[in-house]
GROMACS .gro file of C-alpha atoms in nm:
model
  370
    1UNK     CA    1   0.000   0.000   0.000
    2UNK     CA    2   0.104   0.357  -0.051
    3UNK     CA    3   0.238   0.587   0.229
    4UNK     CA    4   0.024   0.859   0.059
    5UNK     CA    5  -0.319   0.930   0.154
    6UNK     CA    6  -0.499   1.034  -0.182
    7UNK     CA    7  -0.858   1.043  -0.039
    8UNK     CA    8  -1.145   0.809   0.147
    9UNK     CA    9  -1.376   0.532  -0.002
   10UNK     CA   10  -1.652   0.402   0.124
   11UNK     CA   11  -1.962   0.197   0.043
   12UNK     CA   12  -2.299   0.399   0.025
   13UNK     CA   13  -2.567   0.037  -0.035
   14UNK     CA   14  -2.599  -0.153   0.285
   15UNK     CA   15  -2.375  -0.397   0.414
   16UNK     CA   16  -2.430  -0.769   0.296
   17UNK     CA   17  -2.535  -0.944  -0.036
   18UNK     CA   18  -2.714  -0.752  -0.265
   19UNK     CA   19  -2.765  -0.714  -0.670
   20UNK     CA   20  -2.573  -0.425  -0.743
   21UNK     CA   21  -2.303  -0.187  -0.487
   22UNK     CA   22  -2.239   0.161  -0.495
   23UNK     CA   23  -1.885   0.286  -0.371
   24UNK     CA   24  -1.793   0.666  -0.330
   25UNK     CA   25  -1.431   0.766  -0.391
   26UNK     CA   26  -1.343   1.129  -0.264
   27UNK     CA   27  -1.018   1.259  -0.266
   28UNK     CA   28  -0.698   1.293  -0.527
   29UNK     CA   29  -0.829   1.126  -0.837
   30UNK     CA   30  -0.522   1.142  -1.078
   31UNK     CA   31  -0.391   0.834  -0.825
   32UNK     CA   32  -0.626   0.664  -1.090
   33UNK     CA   33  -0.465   0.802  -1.409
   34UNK     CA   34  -0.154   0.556  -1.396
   35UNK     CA   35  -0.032   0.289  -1.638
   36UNK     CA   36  -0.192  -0.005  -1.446
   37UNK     CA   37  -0.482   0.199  -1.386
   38UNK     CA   38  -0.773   0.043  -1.169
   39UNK     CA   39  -1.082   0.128  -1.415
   40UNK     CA   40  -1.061   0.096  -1.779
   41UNK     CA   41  -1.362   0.265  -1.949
   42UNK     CA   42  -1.485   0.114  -2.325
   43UNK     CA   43  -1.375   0.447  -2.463
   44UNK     CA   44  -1.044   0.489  -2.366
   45UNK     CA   45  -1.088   0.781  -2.131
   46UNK     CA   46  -0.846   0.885  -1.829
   47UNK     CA   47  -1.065   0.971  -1.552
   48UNK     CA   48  -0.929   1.288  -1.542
   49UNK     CA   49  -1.133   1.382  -1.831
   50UNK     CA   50  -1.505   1.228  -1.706
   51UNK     CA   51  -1.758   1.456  -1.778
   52UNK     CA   52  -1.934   1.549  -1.422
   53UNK     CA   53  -2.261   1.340  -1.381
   54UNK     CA   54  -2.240   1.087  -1.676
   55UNK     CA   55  -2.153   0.741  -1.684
   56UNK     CA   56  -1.861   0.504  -1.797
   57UNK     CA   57  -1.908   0.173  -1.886
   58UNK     CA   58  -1.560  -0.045  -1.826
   59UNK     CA   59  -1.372  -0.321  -1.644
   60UNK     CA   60  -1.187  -0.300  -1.319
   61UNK     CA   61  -0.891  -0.449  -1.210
   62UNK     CA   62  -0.713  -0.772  -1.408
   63UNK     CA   63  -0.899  -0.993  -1.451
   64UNK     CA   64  -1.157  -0.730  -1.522
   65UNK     CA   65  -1.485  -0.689  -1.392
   66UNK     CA   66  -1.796  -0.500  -1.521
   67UNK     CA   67  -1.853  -0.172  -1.381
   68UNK     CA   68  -2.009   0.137  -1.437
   69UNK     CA   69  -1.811   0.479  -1.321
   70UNK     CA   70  -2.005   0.851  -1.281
   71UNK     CA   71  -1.797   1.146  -1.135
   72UNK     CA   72  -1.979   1.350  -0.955
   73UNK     CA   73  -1.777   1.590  -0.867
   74UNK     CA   74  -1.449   1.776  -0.953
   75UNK     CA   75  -1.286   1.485  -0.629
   76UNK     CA   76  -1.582   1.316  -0.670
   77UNK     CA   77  -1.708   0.982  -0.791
   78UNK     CA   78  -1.915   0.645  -0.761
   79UNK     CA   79  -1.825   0.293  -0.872
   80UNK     CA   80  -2.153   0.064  -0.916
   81UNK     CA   81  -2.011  -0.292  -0.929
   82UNK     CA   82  -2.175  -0.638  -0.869
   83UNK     CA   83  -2.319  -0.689  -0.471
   84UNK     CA   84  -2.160  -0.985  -0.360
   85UNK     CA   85  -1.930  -0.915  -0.078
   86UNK     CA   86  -1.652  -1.018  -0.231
   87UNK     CA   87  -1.658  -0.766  -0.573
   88UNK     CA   88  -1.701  -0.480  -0.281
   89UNK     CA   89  -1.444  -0.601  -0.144
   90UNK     CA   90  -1.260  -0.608  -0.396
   91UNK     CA   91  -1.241  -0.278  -0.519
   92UNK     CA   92  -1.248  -0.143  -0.149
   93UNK     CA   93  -0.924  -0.398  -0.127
   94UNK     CA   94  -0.786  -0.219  -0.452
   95UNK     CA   95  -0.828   0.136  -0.378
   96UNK     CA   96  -0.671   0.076  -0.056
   97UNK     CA   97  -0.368  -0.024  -0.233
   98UNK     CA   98  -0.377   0.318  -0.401
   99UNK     CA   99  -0.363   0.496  -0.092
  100UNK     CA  100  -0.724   0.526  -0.053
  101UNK     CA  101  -0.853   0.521   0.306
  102UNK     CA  102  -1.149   0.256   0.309
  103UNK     CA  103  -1.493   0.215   0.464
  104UNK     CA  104  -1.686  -0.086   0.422
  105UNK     CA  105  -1.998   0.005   0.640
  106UNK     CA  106  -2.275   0.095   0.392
  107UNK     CA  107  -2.414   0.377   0.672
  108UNK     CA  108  -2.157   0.500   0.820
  109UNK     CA  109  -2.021   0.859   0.657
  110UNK     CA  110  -1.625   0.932   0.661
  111UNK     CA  111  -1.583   1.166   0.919
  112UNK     CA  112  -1.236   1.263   0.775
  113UNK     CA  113  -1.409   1.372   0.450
  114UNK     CA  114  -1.616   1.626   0.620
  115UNK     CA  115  -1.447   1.785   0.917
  116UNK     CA  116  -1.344   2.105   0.872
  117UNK     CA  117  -1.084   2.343   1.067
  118UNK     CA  118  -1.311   2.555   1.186
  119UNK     CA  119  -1.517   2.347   1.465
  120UNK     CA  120  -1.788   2.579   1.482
  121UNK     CA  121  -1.867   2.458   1.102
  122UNK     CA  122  -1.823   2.148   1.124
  123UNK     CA  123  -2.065   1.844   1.013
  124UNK     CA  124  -2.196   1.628   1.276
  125UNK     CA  125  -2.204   1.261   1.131
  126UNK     CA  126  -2.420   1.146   1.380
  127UNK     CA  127  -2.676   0.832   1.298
  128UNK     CA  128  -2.935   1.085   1.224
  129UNK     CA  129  -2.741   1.208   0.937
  130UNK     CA  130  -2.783   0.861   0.758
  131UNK     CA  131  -3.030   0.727   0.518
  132UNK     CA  132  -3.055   0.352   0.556
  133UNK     CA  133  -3.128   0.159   0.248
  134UNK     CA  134  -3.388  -0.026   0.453
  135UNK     CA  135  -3.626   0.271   0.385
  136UNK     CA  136  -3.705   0.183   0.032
  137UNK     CA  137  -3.865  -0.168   0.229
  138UNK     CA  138  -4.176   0.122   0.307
  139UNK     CA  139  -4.279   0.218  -0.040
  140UNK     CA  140  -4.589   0.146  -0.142
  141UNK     CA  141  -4.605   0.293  -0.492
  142UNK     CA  142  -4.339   0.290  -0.807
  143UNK     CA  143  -4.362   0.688  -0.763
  144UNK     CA  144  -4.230   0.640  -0.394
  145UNK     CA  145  -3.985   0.395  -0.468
  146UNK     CA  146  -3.807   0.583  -0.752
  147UNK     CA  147  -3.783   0.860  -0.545
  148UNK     CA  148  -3.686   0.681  -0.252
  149UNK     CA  149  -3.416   0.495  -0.478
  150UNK     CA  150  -3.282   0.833  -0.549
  151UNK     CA  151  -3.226   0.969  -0.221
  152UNK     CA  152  -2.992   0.666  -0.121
  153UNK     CA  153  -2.818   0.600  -0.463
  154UNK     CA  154  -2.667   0.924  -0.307
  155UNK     CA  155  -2.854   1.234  -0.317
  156UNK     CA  156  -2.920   1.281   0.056
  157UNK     CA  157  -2.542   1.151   0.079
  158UNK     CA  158  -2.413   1.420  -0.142
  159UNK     CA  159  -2.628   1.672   0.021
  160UNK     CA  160  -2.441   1.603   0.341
  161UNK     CA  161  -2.137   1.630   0.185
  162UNK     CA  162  -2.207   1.981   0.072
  163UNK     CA  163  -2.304   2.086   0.396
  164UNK     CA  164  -1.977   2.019   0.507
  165UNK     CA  165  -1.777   2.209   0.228
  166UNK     CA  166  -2.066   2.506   0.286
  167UNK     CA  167  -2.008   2.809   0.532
  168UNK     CA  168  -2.209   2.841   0.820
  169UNK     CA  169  -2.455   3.102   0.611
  170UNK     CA  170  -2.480   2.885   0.334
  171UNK     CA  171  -2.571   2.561   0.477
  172UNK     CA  172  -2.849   2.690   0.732
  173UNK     CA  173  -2.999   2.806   0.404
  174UNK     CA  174  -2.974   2.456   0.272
  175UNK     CA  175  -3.108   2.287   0.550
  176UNK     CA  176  -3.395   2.526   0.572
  177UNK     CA  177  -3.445   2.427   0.229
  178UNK     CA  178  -3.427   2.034   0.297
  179UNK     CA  179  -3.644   2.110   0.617
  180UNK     CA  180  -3.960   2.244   0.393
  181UNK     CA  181  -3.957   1.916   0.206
  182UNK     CA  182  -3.955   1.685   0.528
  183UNK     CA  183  -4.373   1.632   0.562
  184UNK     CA  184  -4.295   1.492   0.169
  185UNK     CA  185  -4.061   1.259   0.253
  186UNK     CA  186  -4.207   1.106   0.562
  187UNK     CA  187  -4.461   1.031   0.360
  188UNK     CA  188  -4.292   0.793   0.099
  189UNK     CA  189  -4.286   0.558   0.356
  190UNK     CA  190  -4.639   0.653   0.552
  191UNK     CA  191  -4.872   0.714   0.364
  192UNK     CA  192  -5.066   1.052   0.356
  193UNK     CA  193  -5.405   0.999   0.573
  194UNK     CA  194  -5.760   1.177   0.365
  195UNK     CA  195  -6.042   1.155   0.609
  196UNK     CA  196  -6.404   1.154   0.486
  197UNK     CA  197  -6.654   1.335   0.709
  198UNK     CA  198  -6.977   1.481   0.739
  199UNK     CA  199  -7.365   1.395   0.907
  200UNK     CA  200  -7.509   1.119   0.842
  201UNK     CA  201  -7.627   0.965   0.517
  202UNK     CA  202  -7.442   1.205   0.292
  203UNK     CA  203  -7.269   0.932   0.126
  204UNK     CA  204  -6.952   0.934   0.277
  205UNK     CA  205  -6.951   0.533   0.275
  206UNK     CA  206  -7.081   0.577  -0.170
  207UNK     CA  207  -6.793   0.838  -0.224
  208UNK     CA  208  -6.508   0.611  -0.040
  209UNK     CA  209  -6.587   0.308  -0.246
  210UNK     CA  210  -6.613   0.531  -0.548
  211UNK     CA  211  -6.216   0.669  -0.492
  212UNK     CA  212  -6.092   0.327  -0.413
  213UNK     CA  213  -6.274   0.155  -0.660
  214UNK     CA  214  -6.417  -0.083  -0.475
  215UNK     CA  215  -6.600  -0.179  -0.186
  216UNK     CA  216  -6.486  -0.101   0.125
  217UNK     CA  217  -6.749   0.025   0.334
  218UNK     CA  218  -7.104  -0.057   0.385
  219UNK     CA  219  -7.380   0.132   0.203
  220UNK     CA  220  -7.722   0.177   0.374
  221UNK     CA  221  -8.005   0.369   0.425
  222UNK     CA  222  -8.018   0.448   0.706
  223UNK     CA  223  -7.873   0.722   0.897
  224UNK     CA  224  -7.569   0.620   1.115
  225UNK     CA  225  -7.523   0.325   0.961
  226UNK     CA  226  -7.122   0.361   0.960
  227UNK     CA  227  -7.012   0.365   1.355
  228UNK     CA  228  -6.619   0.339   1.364
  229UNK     CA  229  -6.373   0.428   1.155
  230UNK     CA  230  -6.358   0.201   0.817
  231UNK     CA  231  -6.016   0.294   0.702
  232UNK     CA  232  -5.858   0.123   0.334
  233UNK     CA  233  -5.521   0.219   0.174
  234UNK     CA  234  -5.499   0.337  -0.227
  235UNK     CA  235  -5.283   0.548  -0.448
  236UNK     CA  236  -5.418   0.882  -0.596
  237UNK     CA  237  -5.151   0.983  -0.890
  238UNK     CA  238  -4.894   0.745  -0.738
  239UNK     CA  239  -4.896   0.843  -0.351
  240UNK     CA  240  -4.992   0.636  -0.136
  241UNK     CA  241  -5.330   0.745   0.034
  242UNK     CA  242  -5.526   0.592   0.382
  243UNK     CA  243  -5.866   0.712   0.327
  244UNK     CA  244  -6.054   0.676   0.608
  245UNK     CA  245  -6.465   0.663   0.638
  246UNK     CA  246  -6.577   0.814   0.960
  247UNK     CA  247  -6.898   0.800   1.171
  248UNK     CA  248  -7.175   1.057   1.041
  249UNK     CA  249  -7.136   1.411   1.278
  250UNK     CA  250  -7.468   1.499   1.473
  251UNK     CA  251  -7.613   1.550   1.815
  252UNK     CA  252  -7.715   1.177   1.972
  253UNK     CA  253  -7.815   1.028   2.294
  254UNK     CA  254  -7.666   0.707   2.208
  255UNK     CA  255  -7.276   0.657   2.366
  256UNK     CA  256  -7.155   0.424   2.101
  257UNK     CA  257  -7.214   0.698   1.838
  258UNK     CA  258  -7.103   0.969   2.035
  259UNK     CA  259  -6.772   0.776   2.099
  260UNK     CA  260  -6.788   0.781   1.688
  261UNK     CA  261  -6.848   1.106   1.650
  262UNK     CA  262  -6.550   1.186   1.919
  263UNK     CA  263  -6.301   0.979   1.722
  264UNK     CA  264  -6.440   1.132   1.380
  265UNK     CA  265  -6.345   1.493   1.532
  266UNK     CA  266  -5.990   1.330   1.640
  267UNK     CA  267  -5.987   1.208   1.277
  268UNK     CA  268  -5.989   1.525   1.172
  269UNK     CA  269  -5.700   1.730   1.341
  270UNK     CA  270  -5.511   1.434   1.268
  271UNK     CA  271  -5.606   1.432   0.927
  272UNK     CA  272  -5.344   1.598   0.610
  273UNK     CA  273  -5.637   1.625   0.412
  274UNK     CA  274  -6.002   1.667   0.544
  275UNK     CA  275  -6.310   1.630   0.276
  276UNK     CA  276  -6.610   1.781   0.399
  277UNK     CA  277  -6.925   1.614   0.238
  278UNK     CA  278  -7.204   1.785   0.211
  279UNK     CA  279  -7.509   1.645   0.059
  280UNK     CA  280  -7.666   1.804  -0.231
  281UNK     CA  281  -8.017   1.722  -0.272
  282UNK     CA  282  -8.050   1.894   0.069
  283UNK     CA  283  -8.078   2.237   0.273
  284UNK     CA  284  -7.758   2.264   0.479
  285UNK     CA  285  -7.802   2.194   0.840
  286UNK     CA  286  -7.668   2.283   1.203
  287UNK     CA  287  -7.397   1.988   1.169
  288UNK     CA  288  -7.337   2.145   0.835
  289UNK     CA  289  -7.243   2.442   0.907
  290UNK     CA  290  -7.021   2.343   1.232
  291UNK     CA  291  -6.793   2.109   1.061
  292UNK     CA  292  -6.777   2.421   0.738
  293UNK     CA  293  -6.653   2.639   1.073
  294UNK     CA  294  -6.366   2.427   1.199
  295UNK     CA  295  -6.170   2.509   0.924
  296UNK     CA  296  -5.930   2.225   0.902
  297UNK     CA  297  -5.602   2.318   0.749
  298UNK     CA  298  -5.622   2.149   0.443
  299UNK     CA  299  -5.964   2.059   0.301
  300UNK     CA  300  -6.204   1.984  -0.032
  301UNK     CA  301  -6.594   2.045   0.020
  302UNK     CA  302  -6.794   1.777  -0.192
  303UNK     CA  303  -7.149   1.907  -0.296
  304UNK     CA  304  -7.253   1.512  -0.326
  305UNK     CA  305  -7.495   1.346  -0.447
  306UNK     CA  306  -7.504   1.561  -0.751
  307UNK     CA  307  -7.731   1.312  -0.984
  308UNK     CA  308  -8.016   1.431  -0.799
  309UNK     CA  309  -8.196   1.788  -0.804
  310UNK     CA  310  -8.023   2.040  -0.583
  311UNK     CA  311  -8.152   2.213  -0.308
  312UNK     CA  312  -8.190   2.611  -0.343
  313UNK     CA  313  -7.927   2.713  -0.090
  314UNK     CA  314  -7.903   3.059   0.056
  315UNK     CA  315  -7.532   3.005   0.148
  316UNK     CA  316  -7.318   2.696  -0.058
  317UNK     CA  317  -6.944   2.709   0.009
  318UNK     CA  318  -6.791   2.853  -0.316
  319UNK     CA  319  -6.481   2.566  -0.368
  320UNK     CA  320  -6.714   2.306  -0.344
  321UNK     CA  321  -6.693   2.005  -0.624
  322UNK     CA  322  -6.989   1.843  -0.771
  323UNK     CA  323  -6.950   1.463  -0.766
  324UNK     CA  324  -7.169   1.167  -0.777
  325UNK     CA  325  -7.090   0.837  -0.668
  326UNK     CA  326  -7.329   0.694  -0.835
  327UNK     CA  327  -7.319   0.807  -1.235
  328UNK     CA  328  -6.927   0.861  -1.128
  329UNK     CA  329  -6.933   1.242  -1.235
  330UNK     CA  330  -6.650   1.461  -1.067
  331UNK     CA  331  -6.459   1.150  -0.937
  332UNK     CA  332  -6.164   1.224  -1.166
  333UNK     CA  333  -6.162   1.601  -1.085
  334UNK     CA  334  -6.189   1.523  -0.738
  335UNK     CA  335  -5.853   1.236  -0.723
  336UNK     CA  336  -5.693   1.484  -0.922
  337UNK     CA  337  -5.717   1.784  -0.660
  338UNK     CA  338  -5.681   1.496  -0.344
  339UNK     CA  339  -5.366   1.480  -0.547
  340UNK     CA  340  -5.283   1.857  -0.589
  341UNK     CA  341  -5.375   1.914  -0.200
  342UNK     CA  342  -5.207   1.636  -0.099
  343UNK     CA  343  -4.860   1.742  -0.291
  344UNK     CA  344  -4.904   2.100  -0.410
  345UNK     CA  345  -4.559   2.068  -0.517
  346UNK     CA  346  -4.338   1.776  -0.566
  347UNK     CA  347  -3.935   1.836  -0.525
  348UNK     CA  348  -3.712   1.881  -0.851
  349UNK     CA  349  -3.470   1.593  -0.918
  350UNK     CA  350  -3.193   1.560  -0.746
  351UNK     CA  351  -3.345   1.757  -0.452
  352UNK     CA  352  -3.244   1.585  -0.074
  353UNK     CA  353  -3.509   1.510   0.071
  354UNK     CA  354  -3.529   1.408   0.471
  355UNK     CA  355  -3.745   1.082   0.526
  356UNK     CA  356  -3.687   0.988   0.841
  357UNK     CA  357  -3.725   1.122   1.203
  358UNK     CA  358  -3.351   1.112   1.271
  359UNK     CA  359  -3.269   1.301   0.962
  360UNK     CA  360  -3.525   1.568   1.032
  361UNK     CA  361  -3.381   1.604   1.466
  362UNK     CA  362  -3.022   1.640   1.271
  363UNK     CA  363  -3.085   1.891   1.069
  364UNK     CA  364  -3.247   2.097   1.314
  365UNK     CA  365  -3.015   2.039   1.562
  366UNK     CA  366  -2.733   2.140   1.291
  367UNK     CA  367  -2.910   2.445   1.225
  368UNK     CA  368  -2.866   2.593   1.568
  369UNK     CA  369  -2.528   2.434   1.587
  370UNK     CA  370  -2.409   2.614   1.294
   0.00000   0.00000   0.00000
């Protein structure tokens, strides 16, 4: 091995057997550029002269072994080789022998690579820092899990490492940034919860089977037929939705639906998006206008029902949507702004994005630290 340290290397995937592992180099890469060179690419090129953020297809090592190179930075760059512990180890084993300092542990960041001489800016590389690859285990959806994909194939991890090469200034501003995409990314692995609510025999119980397309809940008559919460899990444009049906709102006498009506008014401050359903065909009533007043923060009014003849109404909430679950009118205008309120905006590529609870207590802890 070299007496010269040229630079770190670690491995971002997890630890163990896998299909494919990804392995950052940072540091002095003209260590690379020698006659016996580790990486070969098809076309000849040095690795000095890697365009930034594209990939090279080559072998590595003698005998060679098929691997795909992308710099991603001017000391920057990622190897993705085969996952079997011994390839990894293999290249780790290799770059070592160029003077590359080497860490195996798929979740543990290189604190050499981003201390800094000033301790006051200086990155902490606690756990919370770290995105596991176990997260992409919680998608439910393709959308979720190419995102998800993203983030460890080492976007969050490159993130980090520009908060450590950042000034104090810069980096609050980039964790502010990160911070207003964290409800997001807790939600590629939770999905976002949609509760249905209004009185009784509005059709709450129609309009859930109608979204999920199928049924879920049961469809009656009578008033107050639903009791507790009847709760299902779809997608709406490719995020992962828990819709849940709750007990119809009005004044009773009988406990077991006033313990329904309590839980459908914890439903609701708990909810990320509330849809008020209102029926149609009817006058607005008491219960009504209450649940209009609570103002929930995020919410779609549903004039339902809206097959049958309206009722004249001296005062009909202006953003409500017309939808009936029966002829299926306004059901596509309505998953398409569940969708909208739901993700008014989803982040560009490329964007970190925090997804779990660690990640979200480290970078507010960093911000006060820095």
């Amino acid at each position: 091995m070299t007496g010269h340290i040229h630079g770190i290397a670690r491995q971002l995937t997890g630890p163990g057997r896998s299909a494919i592992a990804t392995i950052r180099v940072q540091g002095d890469l003209t260590a690379w550029d020698v006659p016996d060179s580790l990486f070969r690419a098809v076309n000849g090129k040095p690795v000095a002269e890697f365009a930034i953020n594209a990939l090279y297809f080559g072998v590595w090592g003698d005998p060679g072994e098929d691997v795909v190179v992308c710099r991603t930075g001017e000391d920057s760059l990622e190897i993705t080789c085969h996952g079997g512990v011994a390839a990894v180890s293999r290249v780790l084993s290799d770059l070592a022998g160029r003077g590359f300092s080497t860490m195996s542990d798929g979740v543990q960041l290189a604190d050499e690579a981003l201390q800094r001489s000033d301790a006051e800016t200086r990155v902490d590389t606690s756990a919370g820092s770290r995105l596991p690859l176990s997260v992409l285990q919680g998608a439910r959806t393709q959308r979720t899990a190419e995102i998800l994909l993203e983030q460890v194939s080492g976007t969050w991890d490159r993130f980090v490492t520009q908060l450590a090469d950042s000034g104090s200034d810069d980096a609050k501003t980039l964790i502010a940034q990160a911070l207003t995409r964290a409800d997001f990314g807790r939600h590629l692995i939770e999905p976002w919860n949609v509760v249905l609510c209004g009185r009784p025999n509005v059709g709450k119980s129609s309009l859930m089977n109608a979204l999920a397309g199928f049924t879920r809940s049961i469809v009656s008559e009578h008033a107050g037929t639903t009791r507790d919460r009847v709760t299902l899990e779809t997608a709406i444009d490719g995020w992962p939705v828990r819709i849940t049906d709750t007990a119809g709102i009005r004044e009773t006498q009988n406990p077991i639906e006033r313990e329904g009506v309590a839980q459908t008014l914890a439903a609701i401050d708990e909810a990320d998006l509330v849809i008020i359903v209102l029926d149609r065909s009817e006058l607005l009533t008491a219960e009504d206008h209450r649940l209009l007043d609570r103002q929930p923060r995020r919410r779609i009014v549903i004039a339902h029902k809206a097959d049958l003849e309206p009722a004249r109404q001296d005062r009909w909430p202006d953003d409500s949507l017309a939808v009936s679950s029966v002829s299926g009118n306004g059901i596509e205008n309505l998953l398409k702004t569940i969708a909208s309120g739901l993700v008014p905006q989803v982040p560009d590529h490329g964007c970190p994005v925090p997804v779990t609870r660690q990640q979200v207590e480290w970078l507010e802890r960093l911000c006060h630290v820095r």
